[in-house]
């Protein structure tokens, strides 16, 4: 417990400085969303996300890629933020200049009430035409592609999902771009695609000036996101990791909790609240 108290003390001492969290799929694991590199859920264990989350895979088989994304959107639509998401919202309100920089595309941090966040890898509820660069916001995209509507998916049972999407979806039903006629893909950043430059620039700027970085639920193997904690450390920041497994950041970390986010984050915030009273 003393490590939790020491971390809470560090956050109190830096409460008026910049503090950021870099989160990954592990933050959403306890909301029931499978991680990328963990033991993949049955349905997709024969496919590698690193292969599917690419423009090449989309060009080769847009139907398969869209079925994979709709499967994830179906899970996300039914998922709820959990205690760790809520702890990060509290942290935002307790600290002067807090940022939640996430690799996740599920938007659970928004649903928890996070205001100060950056989405490095986009948002699964939006659309992107990769042929003419047209972007579609969540509302607009669900009109273009009703099967991708969040409420529709939230109310869809497993059986209906299998029947309407896994079996029923055909290439003709995939969303077409009104501007160029190309098939519209999900509004996320695929492997081999650049991150949105304004978001990445802002993330670097935050990491460089941060006194503390908490790396939560990320295997820290995907770049340039994984570079952010290293950058903070390099500039003299304090690095705290929360992950049941070791990662390439563990050796660099000042504290590394081999535990789940839902357990550790609320404890840290609870201790910090006591100190700030
Ligand atoms: C780019 C959106 C350049 C899509 C994603 C060789 C070396 C270095 C880099 C490269 C290389 N070859 C290629 C690259 C670049 C590549 C890359 O980094 N590849 C890696 C895999 C080697 N990067 C890119 O391609 C990036 N773009 O570099 O562009 C460029 C510039 C100009 C012009 C053209 C190109 C784009 C990367 C973004 C890819 N998109 N997602 C989608 O989601 O569908 S990345 C994907 O992986 C997800 O976003 C995910 O978030 C991310 C990282 O994974 P994690 O979040 O860490 O998840 P993971 O499953 O790995 O780990 C979960 C962790 O949680 C585990 O450690 C587990 O122990 C822990 N955990 C589990 N339960 C819990 C928990 N922790 C806490 N609590 C729990 N309960
Ligand atoms: Zn287009």
Tab-separated table of C-alpha atoms and ligand atoms in Angstrom:
chain	number	residue	atom	x	y	z
A	1	UNK	CA	0.000	0.000	0.000
A	2	UNK	CA	2.886	2.324	0.636
A	3	UNK	CA	3.659	2.509	-3.114
A	4	UNK	CA	0.088	3.772	-3.647
A	5	UNK	CA	0.621	6.403	-0.960
A	6	UNK	CA	3.976	7.413	-2.408
A	7	UNK	CA	2.388	7.837	-5.857
A	8	UNK	CA	-0.472	9.853	-4.361
A	9	UNK	CA	2.146	12.041	-2.626
A	10	UNK	CA	3.970	12.532	-5.956
A	11	UNK	CA	0.701	13.585	-7.618
A	12	UNK	CA	-0.032	16.009	-4.749
A	13	UNK	CA	3.431	17.557	-5.075
A	14	UNK	CA	2.840	17.971	-8.821
A	15	UNK	CA	-0.855	18.901	-8.615
A	16	UNK	CA	-0.196	22.281	-10.245
A	17	UNK	CA	2.051	20.857	-13.007
A	18	UNK	CA	1.187	18.931	-16.189
A	19	UNK	CA	0.337	15.246	-15.622
A	20	UNK	CA	-0.726	12.817	-18.373
A	21	UNK	CA	-1.966	9.271	-18.691
A	22	UNK	CA	-1.168	7.152	-21.744
A	23	UNK	CA	-3.818	4.426	-21.903
A	24	UNK	CA	-4.199	1.344	-24.056
A	25	UNK	CA	-6.565	-1.564	-24.566
A	26	UNK	CA	-5.925	-2.832	-21.012
A	27	UNK	CA	-7.873	0.144	-19.668
A	28	UNK	CA	-10.993	-1.174	-21.436
A	29	UNK	CA	-10.342	-4.848	-20.651
A	30	UNK	CA	-12.446	-4.646	-17.457
A	31	UNK	CA	-15.294	-3.203	-19.513
A	32	UNK	CA	-15.293	-6.477	-21.432
A	33	UNK	CA	-13.429	-5.315	-24.544
A	34	UNK	CA	-10.740	-7.844	-25.583
A	35	UNK	CA	-7.214	-6.437	-25.815
A	36	UNK	CA	-5.151	-6.615	-29.004
A	37	UNK	CA	-2.425	-8.902	-27.843
A	38	UNK	CA	-4.072	-10.725	-24.992
A	39	UNK	CA	-5.760	-14.096	-25.403
A	40	UNK	CA	-8.092	-13.119	-28.236
A	41	UNK	CA	-11.772	-13.934	-27.925
A	42	UNK	CA	-12.825	-17.092	-29.840
A	43	UNK	CA	-14.451	-15.408	-32.809
A	44	UNK	CA	-11.304	-13.696	-33.972
A	45	UNK	CA	-8.503	-15.805	-32.596
A	46	UNK	CA	-7.719	-16.970	-36.132
A	47	UNK	CA	-7.189	-13.369	-37.310
A	48	UNK	CA	-4.383	-11.072	-36.198
A	49	UNK	CA	-5.592	-7.469	-35.478
A	50	UNK	CA	-2.235	-6.240	-36.689
A	51	UNK	CA	-3.131	-7.745	-40.066
A	52	UNK	CA	-6.781	-6.645	-40.088
A	53	UNK	CA	-6.206	-3.043	-38.969
A	54	UNK	CA	-4.503	-2.083	-42.243
A	55	UNK	CA	-5.546	-0.458	-45.521
A	56	UNK	CA	-4.119	-3.466	-47.394
A	57	UNK	CA	-6.494	-5.845	-45.583
A	58	UNK	CA	-9.363	-3.415	-46.250
A	59	UNK	CA	-8.579	-3.241	-49.976
A	60	UNK	CA	-8.205	-7.006	-50.158
A	61	UNK	CA	-11.350	-7.839	-48.177
A	62	UNK	CA	-13.444	-4.847	-47.034
A	63	UNK	CA	-16.251	-7.167	-45.946
A	64	UNK	CA	-14.039	-9.096	-43.511
A	65	UNK	CA	-12.533	-5.907	-42.082
A	66	UNK	CA	-15.934	-4.340	-41.638
A	67	UNK	CA	-17.322	-7.514	-39.959
A	68	UNK	CA	-14.391	-7.346	-37.498
A	69	UNK	CA	-15.060	-3.665	-36.724
A	70	UNK	CA	-18.824	-4.186	-36.383
A	71	UNK	CA	-18.104	-7.090	-34.012
A	72	UNK	CA	-15.987	-4.745	-31.874
A	73	UNK	CA	-18.565	-1.927	-32.139
A	74	UNK	CA	-21.266	-4.377	-30.998
A	75	UNK	CA	-19.153	-5.174	-27.896
A	76	UNK	CA	-18.327	-1.503	-27.271
A	77	UNK	CA	-21.980	-0.405	-27.661
A	78	UNK	CA	-22.931	-2.820	-24.859
A	79	UNK	CA	-19.905	-1.983	-22.672
A	80	UNK	CA	-19.869	0.500	-19.799
A	81	UNK	CA	-16.942	2.562	-18.463
A	82	UNK	CA	-15.627	1.153	-15.154
A	83	UNK	CA	-13.977	2.407	-11.956
A	84	UNK	CA	-10.624	3.139	-13.616
A	85	UNK	CA	-12.274	5.358	-16.258
A	86	UNK	CA	-14.108	7.179	-13.480
A	87	UNK	CA	-10.892	7.519	-11.443
A	88	UNK	CA	-9.265	9.265	-14.428
A	89	UNK	CA	-12.169	11.730	-14.569
A	90	UNK	CA	-11.633	12.472	-10.858
A	91	UNK	CA	-7.919	12.936	-11.522
A	92	UNK	CA	-8.750	15.478	-14.241
A	93	UNK	CA	-10.740	17.465	-11.666
A	94	UNK	CA	-8.134	17.188	-8.902
A	95	UNK	CA	-5.120	18.300	-10.968
A	96	UNK	CA	-4.490	21.614	-12.651
A	97	UNK	CA	-3.258	20.439	-16.060
A	98	UNK	CA	-4.237	16.787	-16.570
A	99	UNK	CA	-4.461	15.002	-19.927
A	100	UNK	CA	-5.729	11.531	-20.817
A	101	UNK	CA	-3.962	10.525	-24.020
A	102	UNK	CA	-5.448	7.271	-25.287
A	103	UNK	CA	-4.656	4.711	-27.991
A	104	UNK	CA	-8.160	3.309	-27.563
A	105	UNK	CA	-10.816	3.942	-30.176
A	106	UNK	CA	-13.790	2.835	-28.021
A	107	UNK	CA	-14.678	6.244	-26.558
A	108	UNK	CA	-15.341	4.793	-23.071
A	109	UNK	CA	-13.311	7.663	-21.543
A	110	UNK	CA	-15.796	10.127	-23.116
A	111	UNK	CA	-18.756	8.202	-21.686
A	112	UNK	CA	-17.104	8.304	-18.236
A	113	UNK	CA	-17.077	12.118	-18.515
A	114	UNK	CA	-13.417	12.793	-19.449
A	115	UNK	CA	-13.036	16.239	-20.988
A	116	UNK	CA	-9.267	16.645	-21.369
A	117	UNK	CA	-8.323	13.773	-23.675
A	118	UNK	CA	-6.564	13.088	-26.973
A	119	UNK	CA	-7.475	10.121	-29.185
A	120	UNK	CA	-4.217	9.169	-30.923
A	121	UNK	CA	-5.769	6.377	-32.987
A	122	UNK	CA	-9.156	7.915	-33.810
A	123	UNK	CA	-12.703	6.937	-32.934
A	124	UNK	CA	-14.400	3.703	-33.984
A	125	UNK	CA	-17.822	5.427	-34.270
A	126	UNK	CA	-16.617	7.770	-37.029
A	127	UNK	CA	-16.024	7.071	-40.738
A	128	UNK	CA	-13.139	7.888	-43.054
A	129	UNK	CA	-12.981	7.634	-46.842
A	130	UNK	CA	-9.376	6.765	-47.588
A	131	UNK	CA	-9.846	7.466	-51.298
A	132	UNK	CA	-10.790	11.150	-51.061
A	133	UNK	CA	-10.068	11.864	-47.370
A	134	UNK	CA	-13.706	12.763	-46.583
A	135	UNK	CA	-14.423	12.358	-42.832
A	136	UNK	CA	-17.776	11.424	-41.290
A	137	UNK	CA	-18.725	12.274	-37.678
A	138	UNK	CA	-20.571	9.660	-35.603
A	139	UNK	CA	-24.071	10.932	-36.442
A	140	UNK	CA	-23.386	11.427	-40.138
A	141	UNK	CA	-21.688	8.041	-40.398
A	142	UNK	CA	-24.561	6.171	-38.736
A	143	UNK	CA	-26.888	7.705	-41.366
A	144	UNK	CA	-24.561	6.565	-44.151
A	145	UNK	CA	-24.136	3.132	-42.520
A	146	UNK	CA	-27.176	2.313	-40.253
A	147	UNK	CA	-25.658	-1.062	-39.258
A	148	UNK	CA	-22.895	0.951	-37.526
A	149	UNK	CA	-25.388	2.984	-35.472
A	150	UNK	CA	-24.494	2.729	-31.785
A	151	UNK	CA	-28.090	2.418	-30.508
A	152	UNK	CA	-28.940	-0.169	-33.208
A	153	UNK	CA	-25.915	-2.267	-32.186
A	154	UNK	CA	-26.560	-1.812	-28.460
A	155	UNK	CA	-30.008	-3.382	-28.878
A	156	UNK	CA	-28.826	-6.202	-31.146
A	157	UNK	CA	-28.664	-9.675	-29.561
A	158	UNK	CA	-25.853	-12.133	-30.329
A	159	UNK	CA	-28.134	-14.123	-32.621
A	160	UNK	CA	-29.361	-11.037	-34.504
A	161	UNK	CA	-25.730	-9.880	-34.851
A	162	UNK	CA	-24.753	-13.242	-36.354
A	163	UNK	CA	-27.761	-13.266	-38.681
A	164	UNK	CA	-27.809	-9.599	-39.747
A	165	UNK	CA	-24.086	-8.940	-39.884
A	166	UNK	CA	-21.860	-12.001	-39.793
A	167	UNK	CA	-24.100	-13.875	-42.233
A	168	UNK	CA	-26.257	-11.087	-43.701
A	169	UNK	CA	-23.710	-8.387	-44.535
A	170	UNK	CA	-22.567	-8.320	-48.176
A	171	UNK	CA	-20.115	-6.037	-49.975
A	172	UNK	CA	-23.019	-4.214	-51.693
A	173	UNK	CA	-24.300	-3.111	-48.279
A	174	UNK	CA	-20.973	-1.538	-47.256
A	175	UNK	CA	-21.036	2.295	-46.928
A	176	UNK	CA	-20.154	4.188	-50.115
A	177	UNK	CA	-18.599	7.658	-50.059
A	178	UNK	CA	-21.086	10.239	-51.453
A	179	UNK	CA	-18.139	12.206	-52.870
A	180	UNK	CA	-16.060	9.581	-54.668
A	181	UNK	CA	-18.009	6.316	-54.462
A	182	UNK	CA	-15.219	4.497	-52.606
A	183	UNK	CA	-16.038	2.172	-49.708
A	184	UNK	CA	-15.869	4.141	-46.447
A	185	UNK	CA	-13.805	2.612	-43.626
A	186	UNK	CA	-13.827	3.168	-39.834
A	187	UNK	CA	-12.453	6.521	-38.593
A	188	UNK	CA	-9.443	4.949	-36.869
A	189	UNK	CA	-5.677	5.063	-37.583
A	190	UNK	CA	-4.542	1.761	-39.139
A	191	UNK	CA	-1.012	0.359	-38.993
A	192	UNK	CA	1.057	2.145	-41.606
A	193	UNK	CA	-1.194	5.226	-41.473
A	194	UNK	CA	0.058	8.460	-39.914
A	195	UNK	CA	-1.550	9.667	-36.685
A	196	UNK	CA	-3.474	12.960	-37.042
A	197	UNK	CA	-0.597	15.463	-37.015
A	198	UNK	CA	-2.278	18.089	-34.821
A	199	UNK	CA	-3.157	15.427	-32.220
A	200	UNK	CA	0.354	13.944	-32.263
A	201	UNK	CA	1.997	17.357	-32.012
A	202	UNK	CA	-0.165	18.227	-29.003
A	203	UNK	CA	0.626	14.838	-27.404
A	204	UNK	CA	4.384	15.410	-27.782
A	205	UNK	CA	4.041	18.892	-26.351
A	206	UNK	CA	2.124	17.570	-23.318
A	207	UNK	CA	4.561	14.664	-22.756
A	208	UNK	CA	7.586	16.973	-22.898
A	209	UNK	CA	6.259	19.333	-20.245
A	210	UNK	CA	4.706	16.685	-17.964
A	211	UNK	CA	6.098	16.208	-14.470
A	212	UNK	CA	4.383	12.798	-14.190
A	213	UNK	CA	3.271	10.148	-16.711
A	214	UNK	CA	1.023	7.202	-15.846
A	215	UNK	CA	1.167	4.438	-18.483
A	216	UNK	CA	-2.012	2.382	-17.980
A	217	UNK	CA	-2.997	-0.836	-19.770
A	218	UNK	CA	-0.667	-0.608	-22.726
A	219	UNK	CA	1.916	-3.108	-23.937
A	220	UNK	CA	3.933	-0.094	-25.137
A	221	UNK	CA	4.882	-1.705	-28.456
A	222	UNK	CA	2.957	0.556	-30.843
A	223	UNK	CA	4.710	3.702	-32.005
A	224	UNK	CA	4.673	6.675	-31.933
A	225	UNK	CA	2.268	6.370	-28.923
A	226	UNK	CA	4.714	4.255	-26.898
A	227	UNK	CA	7.300	7.016	-27.275
A	228	UNK	CA	5.320	9.464	-25.113
A	229	UNK	CA	6.178	7.936	-21.694
A	230	UNK	CA	9.847	7.665	-22.741
A	231	UNK	CA	9.818	11.325	-23.748
A	232	UNK	CA	8.416	12.388	-20.382
A	233	UNK	CA	11.009	10.295	-18.540
A	234	UNK	CA	13.803	11.691	-20.719
A	235	UNK	CA	12.767	15.226	-19.782
A	236	UNK	CA	13.038	14.380	-16.096
A	237	UNK	CA	9.442	13.314	-15.492
A	238	UNK	CA	8.323	10.529	-13.142
A	239	UNK	CA	6.961	7.388	-14.861
A	240	UNK	CA	4.321	5.206	-13.201
A	241	UNK	CA	3.044	2.027	-14.909
A	242	UNK	CA	-0.132	0.026	-14.213
A	243	UNK	CA	-0.169	-3.321	-16.016
A	244	UNK	CA	-0.536	-6.944	-14.800
A	245	UNK	CA	2.306	-7.805	-17.217
A	246	UNK	CA	5.786	-6.331	-17.619
A	247	UNK	CA	6.337	-4.147	-20.684
A	248	UNK	CA	9.335	-2.414	-22.325
A	249	UNK	CA	8.509	0.557	-20.073
A	250	UNK	CA	8.764	-1.426	-16.818
A	251	UNK	CA	12.544	-1.050	-16.569
A	252	UNK	CA	12.178	2.699	-17.061
A	253	UNK	CA	9.345	3.173	-14.566
A	254	UNK	CA	9.780	4.713	-11.121
A	255	UNK	CA	6.779	2.644	-9.966
A	256	UNK	CA	5.261	-0.331	-11.766
A	257	UNK	CA	2.086	-1.910	-10.365
A	258	UNK	CA	1.638	-5.539	-11.531
A	259	UNK	CA	-2.124	-5.139	-11.097
A	260	UNK	CA	-5.272	-4.159	-12.964
A	261	UNK	CA	-6.259	-0.570	-13.698
A	262	UNK	CA	-9.663	-0.954	-12.005
A	263	UNK	CA	-7.891	-1.889	-8.771
A	264	UNK	CA	-4.965	0.549	-8.695
A	265	UNK	CA	-6.319	3.794	-10.158
A	266	UNK	CA	-9.224	4.221	-7.706
A	267	UNK	CA	-6.813	3.530	-4.792
A	268	UNK	CA	-4.352	6.177	-6.007
A	269	UNK	CA	-7.137	8.743	-6.473
A	270	UNK	CA	-8.633	7.928	-3.051
A	271	UNK	CA	-5.243	8.538	-1.363
A	272	UNK	CA	-4.753	11.739	-3.348
A	273	UNK	CA	-8.183	13.057	-2.313
A	274	UNK	CA	-7.203	12.503	1.347
A	275	UNK	CA	-3.964	14.467	0.837
A	276	UNK	CA	-5.699	17.342	-0.935
A	277	UNK	CA	-8.364	17.786	1.713
B	1	LIG	C1	2.809	5.100	-38.151
B	1	LIG	C2	-6.451	1.677	-34.161
B	1	LIG	C3	4.015	6.263	-39.815
B	1	LIG	C4	-7.050	0.637	-35.004
B	1	LIG	C5	-4.163	0.994	-33.703
B	1	LIG	C6	8.749	-1.565	-36.426
B	1	LIG	C7	9.224	-0.977	-35.262
B	1	LIG	C8	8.578	0.122	-34.689
B	1	LIG	C9	7.429	0.647	-35.281
B	1	LIG	C10	6.977	0.047	-36.427
B	1	LIG	C11	7.609	-1.052	-37.008
B	1	LIG	N1	6.916	-1.409	-38.105
B	1	LIG	C12	5.858	-0.572	-38.243
B	1	LIG	C13	5.903	0.321	-37.234
B	1	LIG	C14	4.980	1.408	-37.011
B	1	LIG	C15	3.687	0.863	-36.397
B	1	LIG	C16	3.974	0.132	-35.125
B	1	LIG	O1	4.237	0.718	-34.092
B	1	LIG	N2	3.941	-1.219	-35.195
B	1	LIG	C17	4.252	-1.993	-34.011
B	1	LIG	C18	3.204	-3.057	-33.815
B	1	LIG	C19	5.639	-2.584	-34.182
B	1	LIG	N3	2.922	2.046	-36.085
B	1	LIG	C20	2.078	2.524	-37.001
B	1	LIG	O2	1.875	1.993	-38.071
B	1	LIG	C21	1.430	3.844	-36.651
B	1	LIG	N4	1.597	4.733	-37.761
B	1	LIG	O3	3.837	4.793	-37.595
B	1	LIG	O4	2.760	5.848	-39.291
B	1	LIG	C22	3.703	7.040	-41.021
B	1	LIG	C23	4.051	8.386	-41.064
B	1	LIG	C24	3.785	9.113	-42.217
B	1	LIG	C25	3.143	8.503	-43.308
B	1	LIG	C26	2.789	7.142	-43.239
B	1	LIG	C27	3.051	6.393	-42.097
B	1	LIG	C28	-0.054	3.647	-36.445
B	1	LIG	C29	-0.270	2.847	-35.183
B	1	LIG	C30	-1.763	2.836	-34.864
B	1	LIG	C31	-2.340	1.506	-35.255
B	1	LIG	N5	-3.753	1.486	-34.829
B	1	LIG	N6	-5.449	1.034	-33.336
B	1	LIG	C32	-8.005	-0.196	-34.183
B	1	LIG	O5	-8.043	-0.058	-32.947
B	1	LIG	O6	-8.674	-1.002	-34.820
B	1	LIG	S1	-3.024	0.356	-32.637
B	1	LIG	C33	-3.734	-0.771	-31.607
B	1	LIG	O7	-2.660	-1.196	-30.768
B	1	LIG	C34	-4.782	-0.215	-30.653
B	1	LIG	O8	-5.004	1.178	-30.767
B	1	LIG	C35	-4.122	-0.464	-29.309
B	1	LIG	O9	-4.530	0.453	-28.393
B	1	LIG	C36	-2.713	-0.291	-29.693
B	1	LIG	C37	-1.650	-0.602	-28.718
B	1	LIG	O10	-1.956	-1.778	-28.121
B	1	LIG	P1	-2.333	-1.664	-26.573
B	1	LIG	O11	-3.356	-0.588	-26.389
B	1	LIG	O12	-1.094	-1.551	-25.777
B	1	LIG	O13	-3.063	-3.011	-26.364
B	1	LIG	P2	-2.374	-4.439	-26.201
B	1	LIG	O14	-3.429	-5.461	-26.386
B	1	LIG	O15	-1.119	-4.516	-27.001
B	1	LIG	O16	-1.902	-4.460	-24.670
B	1	LIG	C38	-2.877	-4.419	-23.656
B	1	LIG	C39	-2.096	-4.289	-22.374
B	1	LIG	O17	-3.036	-4.168	-21.314
B	1	LIG	C40	-1.259	-5.516	-22.088
B	1	LIG	O18	0.044	-5.095	-21.736
B	1	LIG	C41	-1.955	-6.164	-20.891
B	1	LIG	O19	-1.041	-6.749	-19.990
B	1	LIG	C42	-2.609	-4.984	-20.251
B	1	LIG	N7	-3.813	-5.300	-19.486
B	1	LIG	C43	-4.682	-6.336	-19.656
B	1	LIG	N8	-5.671	-6.247	-18.717
B	1	LIG	C44	-5.409	-5.131	-17.985
B	1	LIG	C45	-4.241	-4.525	-18.464
B	1	LIG	N9	-3.729	-3.415	-17.928
B	1	LIG	C46	-4.381	-2.877	-16.870
B	1	LIG	N10	-5.512	-3.392	-16.366
B	1	LIG	C47	-6.054	-4.517	-16.892
B	1	LIG	N11	-7.173	-5.037	-16.367
B	2	LIG	ZN1	-14.473	9.360	-50.916
